[in-house]
Short mmCIF file of C-alpha atoms and ligand atoms in Angstrom, two decimals:
data_model
loop_
_atom_site.label_atom_id
_atom_site.label_comp_id
_atom_site.label_asym_id
_atom_site.label_seq_id
_atom_site.Cartn_x
_atom_site.Cartn_y
_atom_site.Cartn_z
CA MET H 1 -42.06 73.83 27.44
CA PHE H 2 -39.54 75.17 29.94
CA THR H 3 -36.08 76.58 29.55
CA THR H 4 -34.34 74.07 31.78
CA GLU H 5 -31.81 75.71 34.07
CA ILE H 6 -29.00 74.04 36.02
CA GLY H 7 -27.85 75.67 39.28
CA LYS H 8 -27.21 75.41 42.99
CA ASP H 9 -29.96 77.78 44.13
CA LEU H 10 -31.77 76.07 47.02
CA GLN H 11 -34.34 78.85 47.37
CA LYS H 12 -35.25 78.61 43.72
CA ALA H 13 -35.67 74.84 44.03
CA ARG H 14 -37.76 75.30 47.14
CA HIS H 15 -40.09 77.88 45.56
CA LEU H 16 -40.66 75.81 42.46
CA LEU H 17 -41.50 72.74 44.55
CA GLU H 18 -43.85 74.78 46.76
CA GLN H 19 -45.62 75.93 43.60
CA GLY H 20 -46.17 72.33 42.51
CA GLU H 21 -43.43 72.28 39.87
CA LEU H 22 -40.78 69.63 39.22
CA VAL H 23 -37.13 69.97 40.23
CA ALA H 24 -34.39 67.42 39.60
CA ILE H 25 -32.45 66.83 42.81
CA PRO H 26 -29.05 65.28 43.52
CA THR H 27 -28.80 62.23 45.74
CA GLU H 28 -25.92 59.90 46.54
CA THR H 29 -27.45 57.15 44.37
CA VAL H 30 -28.76 58.85 41.21
CA TYR H 31 -30.53 62.13 40.46
CA GLY H 32 -34.24 62.16 41.27
CA LEU H 33 -37.10 63.99 39.56
CA ALA H 34 -38.86 65.55 42.54
CA ALA H 35 -42.32 66.92 43.27
CA ASN H 36 -44.44 67.45 46.37
CA ALA H 37 -45.42 63.85 47.20
CA LEU H 38 -48.69 65.01 48.79
CA ASP H 39 -49.88 67.03 45.78
CA VAL H 40 -51.61 64.86 43.16
CA HIS H 41 -51.20 67.43 40.40
CA ALA H 42 -47.50 67.84 41.04
CA VAL H 43 -46.99 64.05 41.16
CA ALA H 44 -48.90 63.65 37.89
CA LYS H 45 -46.31 65.91 36.25
CA ILE H 46 -43.57 63.43 37.17
CA TYR H 47 -45.27 60.61 35.27
CA GLU H 48 -45.79 62.90 32.31
CA ALA H 49 -42.24 64.31 32.16
CA LYS H 50 -40.69 60.83 32.41
CA ASN H 51 -43.31 59.17 30.23
CA ARG H 52 -43.59 56.69 33.08
CA PRO H 53 -46.39 54.12 33.14
CA GLN H 54 -49.00 55.10 35.77
CA PHE H 55 -48.75 51.67 37.40
CA ASN H 56 -45.14 52.22 38.48
CA PRO H 57 -45.05 53.73 42.01
CA LEU H 58 -42.62 56.43 43.16
CA ILE H 59 -40.09 56.51 46.01
CA ILE H 60 -40.61 59.33 48.47
CA HIS H 61 -37.74 61.19 50.11
CA VAL H 62 -37.84 62.55 53.65
CA ALA H 63 -35.47 64.64 55.78
CA ASP H 64 -35.36 62.47 58.89
CA ILE H 65 -37.07 59.74 60.88
CA GLU H 66 -39.69 62.15 62.23
CA GLN H 67 -40.87 62.99 58.73
CA LEU H 68 -40.70 59.32 57.82
CA LYS H 69 -43.06 58.55 60.70
CA SER H 70 -45.55 61.09 59.37
CA CYS H 71 -45.82 59.09 56.13
CA VAL H 72 -46.17 55.49 57.37
CA GLU H 73 -48.48 53.58 59.73
CA GLU H 74 -45.86 51.53 61.51
CA ILE H 75 -42.15 50.81 61.48
CA PRO H 76 -41.16 47.19 62.27
CA THR H 77 -38.22 46.64 64.65
CA ASP H 78 -35.98 45.33 61.85
CA CYS H 79 -36.69 48.50 59.92
CA ILE H 80 -35.75 50.69 62.87
CA ARG H 81 -32.42 48.90 63.14
CA LEU H 82 -31.79 49.42 59.44
CA ILE H 83 -32.72 53.09 59.65
CA GLN H 84 -30.32 53.54 62.56
CA ALA H 85 -27.53 51.82 60.65
CA PHE H 86 -28.04 53.11 57.10
CA SER H 87 -30.16 56.25 56.90
CA PRO H 88 -29.44 58.73 55.49
CA GLY H 89 -28.16 56.41 52.78
CA PRO H 90 -28.94 54.22 49.77
CA LEU H 91 -31.64 52.09 51.39
CA THR H 92 -35.40 52.40 50.73
CA TYR H 93 -38.07 50.97 53.04
CA LEU H 94 -41.38 49.63 51.81
CA LEU H 95 -43.91 50.37 54.59
CA LYS H 96 -47.67 50.66 55.03
CA LYS H 97 -48.62 54.18 53.99
CA LYS H 98 -50.63 56.74 55.91
CA SER H 99 -53.61 58.21 54.09
CA ILE H 100 -51.84 61.56 53.56
CA ILE H 101 -49.80 59.82 50.84
CA PRO H 102 -52.04 59.96 47.77
CA ASP H 103 -52.73 56.86 45.69
CA ILE H 104 -51.07 58.30 42.59
CA THR H 105 -47.73 58.41 44.44
CA THR H 106 -47.87 54.69 45.24
CA ALA H 107 -49.75 53.73 42.05
CA GLY H 108 -52.64 52.50 44.18
CA SER H 109 -50.57 50.38 46.58
CA LYS H 110 -51.16 50.39 50.34
CA TYR H 111 -47.37 50.46 50.71
CA VAL H 112 -45.09 53.41 50.16
CA ALA H 113 -41.37 53.25 49.37
CA VAL H 114 -39.50 55.81 51.45
CA ARG H 115 -35.90 56.77 52.06
CA ILE H 116 -33.66 59.44 53.59
CA PRO H 117 -31.14 60.40 50.90
CA GLN H 118 -27.54 61.17 51.79
CA HIS H 119 -26.75 64.41 49.98
CA PRO H 120 -26.13 67.73 51.77
CA LEU H 121 -28.02 69.89 49.23
CA THR H 122 -31.07 67.65 49.11
CA LEU H 123 -31.11 67.15 52.88
CA ALA H 124 -31.00 70.94 53.30
CA LEU H 125 -33.83 71.29 50.79
CA LEU H 126 -35.97 68.65 52.49
CA ALA H 127 -35.42 70.31 55.87
CA GLN H 128 -36.89 73.55 54.49
CA LEU H 129 -39.98 71.96 52.96
CA ASN H 130 -43.04 70.93 54.90
CA PHE H 131 -43.81 67.98 52.63
CA PRO H 132 -41.89 64.89 51.44
CA LEU H 133 -40.61 64.67 47.87
CA ALA H 134 -41.69 61.97 45.47
CA ALA H 135 -38.72 61.33 43.21
CA PRO H 136 -38.06 58.53 40.76
CA SER H 137 -34.79 58.56 38.88
CA ALA H 138 -34.63 61.68 36.68
CA ASN H 139 -34.45 59.96 33.29
CA PRO H 140 -37.02 59.26 30.61
CA SER H 141 -38.69 55.96 31.55
CA GLY H 142 -36.65 52.96 30.44
CA TYR H 143 -33.29 54.71 29.99
CA VAL H 144 -30.17 54.58 32.17
CA SER H 145 -30.47 56.59 35.42
CA PRO H 146 -28.64 59.96 35.57
CA VAL H 147 -25.63 60.45 37.82
CA THR H 148 -24.83 64.06 36.83
CA ALA H 149 -26.90 67.21 36.28
CA GLN H 150 -25.87 67.09 32.62
CA HIS H 151 -27.33 63.56 32.28
CA VAL H 152 -30.63 64.91 33.60
CA LEU H 153 -30.52 67.75 31.11
CA ASP H 154 -29.76 65.34 28.25
CA GLY H 155 -32.97 63.41 28.96
CA LEU H 156 -35.43 65.99 30.28
CA HIS H 157 -34.42 69.20 28.53
CA GLY H 158 -37.45 71.46 28.11
CA LYS H 159 -39.66 69.27 30.30
CA ILE H 160 -38.67 70.66 33.71
CA PRO H 161 -37.73 74.16 34.92
CA TYR H 162 -34.79 73.42 37.22
CA ILE H 163 -32.00 70.97 37.98
CA LEU H 164 -30.32 71.36 41.35
CA ASP H 165 -26.67 70.57 40.67
CA GLY H 166 -25.02 68.53 43.40
CA GLY H 167 -22.13 67.14 41.37
CA ASN H 168 -21.54 63.49 40.59
CA ALA H 169 -23.66 60.95 42.46
CA THR H 170 -21.14 59.16 44.67
CA VAL H 171 -22.80 55.73 44.88
CA GLY H 172 -24.01 55.66 41.29
CA LEU H 173 -26.59 52.87 41.61
CA GLU H 174 -30.22 53.24 42.70
CA SER H 175 -31.07 52.46 46.32
CA THR H 176 -31.60 48.95 47.59
CA ILE H 177 -35.31 48.39 48.37
CA VAL H 178 -36.38 46.31 51.39
CA GLY H 179 -39.81 45.27 52.64
CA PHE H 180 -40.92 43.52 55.83
CA LYS H 181 -43.21 40.51 55.74
CA ASP H 182 -44.06 37.89 58.40
CA GLY H 183 -40.96 38.76 60.43
CA GLU H 184 -38.71 38.52 57.39
CA VAL H 185 -36.77 41.22 55.61
CA VAL H 186 -37.32 40.99 51.87
CA VAL H 187 -35.05 42.63 49.29
CA HIS H 188 -37.11 43.83 46.31
CA ARG H 189 -34.35 45.57 44.38
CA LEU H 190 -30.58 45.16 44.54
CA GLY H 191 -28.88 48.53 44.78
CA GLY H 192 -26.28 50.78 46.32
CA LEU H 193 -26.30 49.04 49.70
CA SER H 194 -25.14 45.42 49.70
CA ILE H 195 -27.19 42.53 51.04
CA GLU H 196 -24.19 41.50 53.14
CA ALA H 197 -24.20 44.88 54.93
CA ILE H 198 -27.92 44.53 55.67
CA GLU H 199 -27.54 40.97 56.96
CA ASP H 200 -24.61 42.00 59.17
CA VAL H 201 -26.75 44.56 60.97
CA LEU H 202 -29.79 42.30 61.27
CA GLY H 203 -27.78 39.24 62.29
CA LYS H 204 -29.95 37.11 60.01
CA SER H 205 -30.44 36.30 56.34
CA VAL H 206 -32.74 38.31 54.14
CA LYS H 207 -35.06 36.93 51.50
CA LEU H 208 -34.68 37.92 47.86
CA SER H 209 -37.81 38.76 45.90
CA ILE H 210 -36.55 40.39 42.77
CA THR H 211 -39.12 40.13 40.02
CA HIS H 212 -38.29 40.95 36.45
CA ASP H 213 -41.78 40.69 35.11
CA ALA H 214 -43.45 43.45 37.01
CA PRO H 215 -46.19 42.49 39.48
CA ASP H 216 -44.87 43.57 42.91
CA THR H 217 -42.45 46.24 41.83
CA PRO H 218 -43.51 47.22 38.35
CA GLY H 219 -40.37 49.30 37.87
CA GLN H 220 -38.47 46.05 37.71
CA LEU H 221 -39.44 45.61 34.09
CA LYS H 222 -36.74 43.97 32.04
CA SER H 223 -36.41 46.95 29.71
CA HIS H 224 -35.30 49.14 32.62
CA TYR H 225 -31.86 50.77 32.45
CA SER H 226 -31.40 49.96 28.77
CA THR H 227 -28.82 51.61 26.60
CA ARG H 228 -30.02 52.48 23.10
CA LYS H 229 -27.22 50.37 21.63
CA LYS H 230 -27.55 46.63 21.88
CA LEU H 231 -25.61 45.45 24.93
CA ILE H 232 -24.32 41.89 25.18
CA VAL H 233 -23.06 40.45 28.46
CA GLY H 234 -20.58 37.58 28.49
CA ASP H 235 -16.98 36.48 28.23
CA VAL H 236 -15.46 39.37 26.27
CA GLU H 237 -12.62 37.21 24.92
CA GLN H 238 -15.19 34.85 23.37
CA LEU H 239 -17.49 37.66 22.23
CA LEU H 240 -14.57 39.36 20.48
CA LYS H 241 -14.13 36.28 18.29
CA GLN H 242 -17.78 36.47 17.32
CA TYR H 243 -18.26 40.25 17.01
CA GLY H 244 -14.67 41.40 16.35
CA ASP H 245 -15.49 42.55 12.80
CA ASN H 246 -18.43 44.70 13.95
CA LYS H 247 -18.42 48.23 15.32
CA ILE H 248 -18.23 47.37 18.98
CA GLY H 249 -17.24 48.93 22.28
CA ILE H 250 -16.17 47.07 25.42
CA ILE H 251 -17.04 47.63 29.07
CA SER H 252 -14.79 45.67 31.41
CA PHE H 253 -14.39 45.54 35.16
CA GLN H 254 -10.66 45.79 35.68
CA ARG H 255 -8.59 44.59 32.74
CA SER H 256 -8.06 45.89 29.24
CA TYR H 257 -8.36 43.65 26.19
CA ASN H 258 -5.87 43.45 23.37
CA THR H 259 -7.96 45.07 20.65
CA ASN H 260 -8.35 48.39 18.84
CA HIS H 261 -12.03 48.69 19.63
CA PRO H 262 -12.96 51.42 22.10
CA GLN H 263 -13.02 50.11 25.66
CA MET H 264 -13.87 51.53 29.04
CA ILE H 265 -12.73 50.06 32.34
CA LEU H 266 -14.98 50.42 35.38
CA SER H 267 -12.16 50.29 37.92
CA SER H 268 -8.57 49.51 37.02
CA LYS H 269 -7.81 48.85 40.68
CA GLY H 270 -10.75 46.48 40.94
CA ASP H 271 -12.60 48.68 43.42
CA MET H 272 -16.29 47.77 43.43
CA ALA H 273 -17.50 51.14 44.74
CA GLU H 274 -15.59 52.93 41.99
CA ALA H 275 -17.02 50.53 39.40
CA ALA H 276 -20.55 51.24 40.63
CA SER H 277 -20.05 55.00 40.58
CA ARG H 278 -18.81 54.85 36.97
CA LEU H 279 -21.22 52.29 35.50
CA PHE H 280 -24.05 54.55 34.30
CA SER H 281 -21.69 57.24 32.96
CA VAL H 282 -19.79 54.58 31.04
CA MET H 283 -23.01 53.10 29.62
CA ARG H 284 -24.11 56.57 28.51
CA GLU H 285 -20.72 57.34 26.94
CA MET H 286 -20.81 54.07 25.01
CA ASP H 287 -24.24 55.07 23.73
CA GLU H 288 -22.75 58.27 22.27
CA MET H 289 -19.85 56.48 20.54
CA ASN H 290 -19.76 55.52 16.90
CA ILE H 291 -20.39 51.84 17.61
CA GLU H 292 -23.28 49.46 17.07
CA THR H 293 -22.92 46.98 19.89
CA ILE H 294 -21.60 47.10 23.46
CA LEU H 295 -19.86 44.01 24.84
CA ALA H 296 -19.74 43.92 28.63
CA GLU H 297 -18.39 41.52 31.21
CA LEU H 298 -19.92 40.87 34.61
CA VAL H 299 -18.04 41.94 37.74
CA PRO H 300 -17.37 39.62 40.71
CA ASN H 301 -20.81 38.73 42.07
CA GLU H 302 -20.35 39.91 45.64
CA GLY H 303 -21.38 43.00 47.64
CA ILE H 304 -22.69 45.76 45.38
CA GLY H 305 -21.19 43.79 42.48
CA LYS H 306 -24.52 41.91 42.51
CA ALA H 307 -26.35 45.18 41.82
CA ILE H 308 -23.87 46.13 39.07
CA ASN H 309 -24.44 42.73 37.44
CA ASP H 310 -28.20 43.13 37.82
CA ARG H 311 -28.08 46.45 35.91
CA LEU H 312 -25.84 45.01 33.19
CA MET H 313 -28.15 42.00 32.77
CA ARG H 314 -31.26 44.20 32.58
CA ALA H 315 -29.62 46.42 29.97
CA SER H 316 -28.88 43.31 27.92
CA PHE H 317 -32.44 42.02 27.60
O1 TXA C 401 -31.90 55.57 44.56
C1 TXA C 401 -33.09 55.62 44.27
O2 TXA C 401 -33.92 54.85 44.74
C2 TXA C 401 -33.52 56.71 43.28
C3 TXA C 401 -33.28 58.07 43.92
C4 TXA C 401 -33.77 59.22 43.10
O3 TXA C 401 -33.84 58.06 45.19
N1 TXA C 401 -34.86 56.55 42.90
C5 TXA C 401 -35.28 55.54 42.06
O4 TXA C 401 -36.63 55.59 41.77
O5 TXA C 401 -34.55 54.71 41.61
P1 TXA C 401 -37.28 54.78 40.56
O6 TXA C 401 -38.68 55.27 40.51
O7 TXA C 401 -36.51 54.94 39.34
O8 TXA C 401 -37.34 53.33 41.08
C6 TXA C 401 -38.20 53.05 42.15
C7 TXA C 401 -38.48 51.60 42.26
C8 TXA C 401 -39.31 51.10 41.13
O9 TXA C 401 -38.84 49.83 40.78
C9 TXA C 401 -40.70 51.02 41.75
O10 TXA C 401 -41.50 50.07 41.12
C10 TXA C 401 -40.37 50.65 43.18
O11 TXA C 401 -39.22 51.38 43.46
N2 TXA C 401 -41.42 51.11 44.09
C11 TXA C 401 -41.69 52.37 44.45
N3 TXA C 401 -42.75 52.44 45.26
C12 TXA C 401 -43.17 51.17 45.43
C13 TXA C 401 -44.25 50.58 46.13
N4 TXA C 401 -45.12 51.31 46.83
N5 TXA C 401 -44.37 49.24 46.08
C14 TXA C 401 -43.50 48.49 45.36
N6 TXA C 401 -42.48 49.00 44.65
C15 TXA C 401 -42.31 50.32 44.69
MG1 MG C 402 -35.72 54.56 37.56
#
């Protein structure tokens, strides 16, 4: 057991990580639960603290392209273009790993998922460390990802010594994951960077390979991102007729519904980035309300709206 502390002390975070301990770190997407990616004992603590299945590999975080090169065998041309356009940022690259990356970090895979996060505190921390950080989202396995230091504390209190507080995650959705196969760019997880933005830079279409039943990216299990309350996705007007007598709460994109049930709007001005940045906080707040069921509507299925809808659908299974 630890007394979990929240603070902005970079040196404290650095020392703990150098000693093989866990530190939750802020990123622009969601908070990560970090450990030295090269230290098998430190990485094992991540799986334990999150109660994460050992078959689910971790994303590693690096300071810059030089450090990225020290972790992977080769970087395809398409990947270099994406790095130039979007890193640091909410894009993760699946690349053949070098042997310094231990098997436990990649759950036995020859590929490692790696990204350069866009957050000043975490970039400063990474620059001071001489190892990359393995960091999955800093929530107990299966629950909604944390976008504030308090969310991390709510889920991992007593299990980790320190949370580096970098304020609210600005993007609010996990990174988009891309791989490279036979000259094609393959999207493995929808996330904070839109497919359209990726295709614009590449000047070609990407392939979608988003599995819900595990094999390639085991973290894509259906139960991922679930609220504790039952969440139903659909036409809220219709659902209200069916569930109107129950204790319900409503999550909507832009409009409010004519009802006395509690409701939360993702973005009253219909701004997709704002909706994304609020989604996980809103889901967590609904979980704390005195309701039994959450009714949610999908957002327009374009840009990062696709990732928002993906998270809502997963939470509803
Ligand atoms: O934005 C993000 O990506 C956040 C922040 C902290 O960086 N991290 C995050 O990590 O969302 P996590 O562990 O919650 O999700 C990582 C996903 C999982 O679906 C995992 O299965 C997949 O990436 N993944 C990681 N390494 C992989 C690998 N070597 N091969 C295939 N999938 C991998
Ligand atoms: Mg996660």
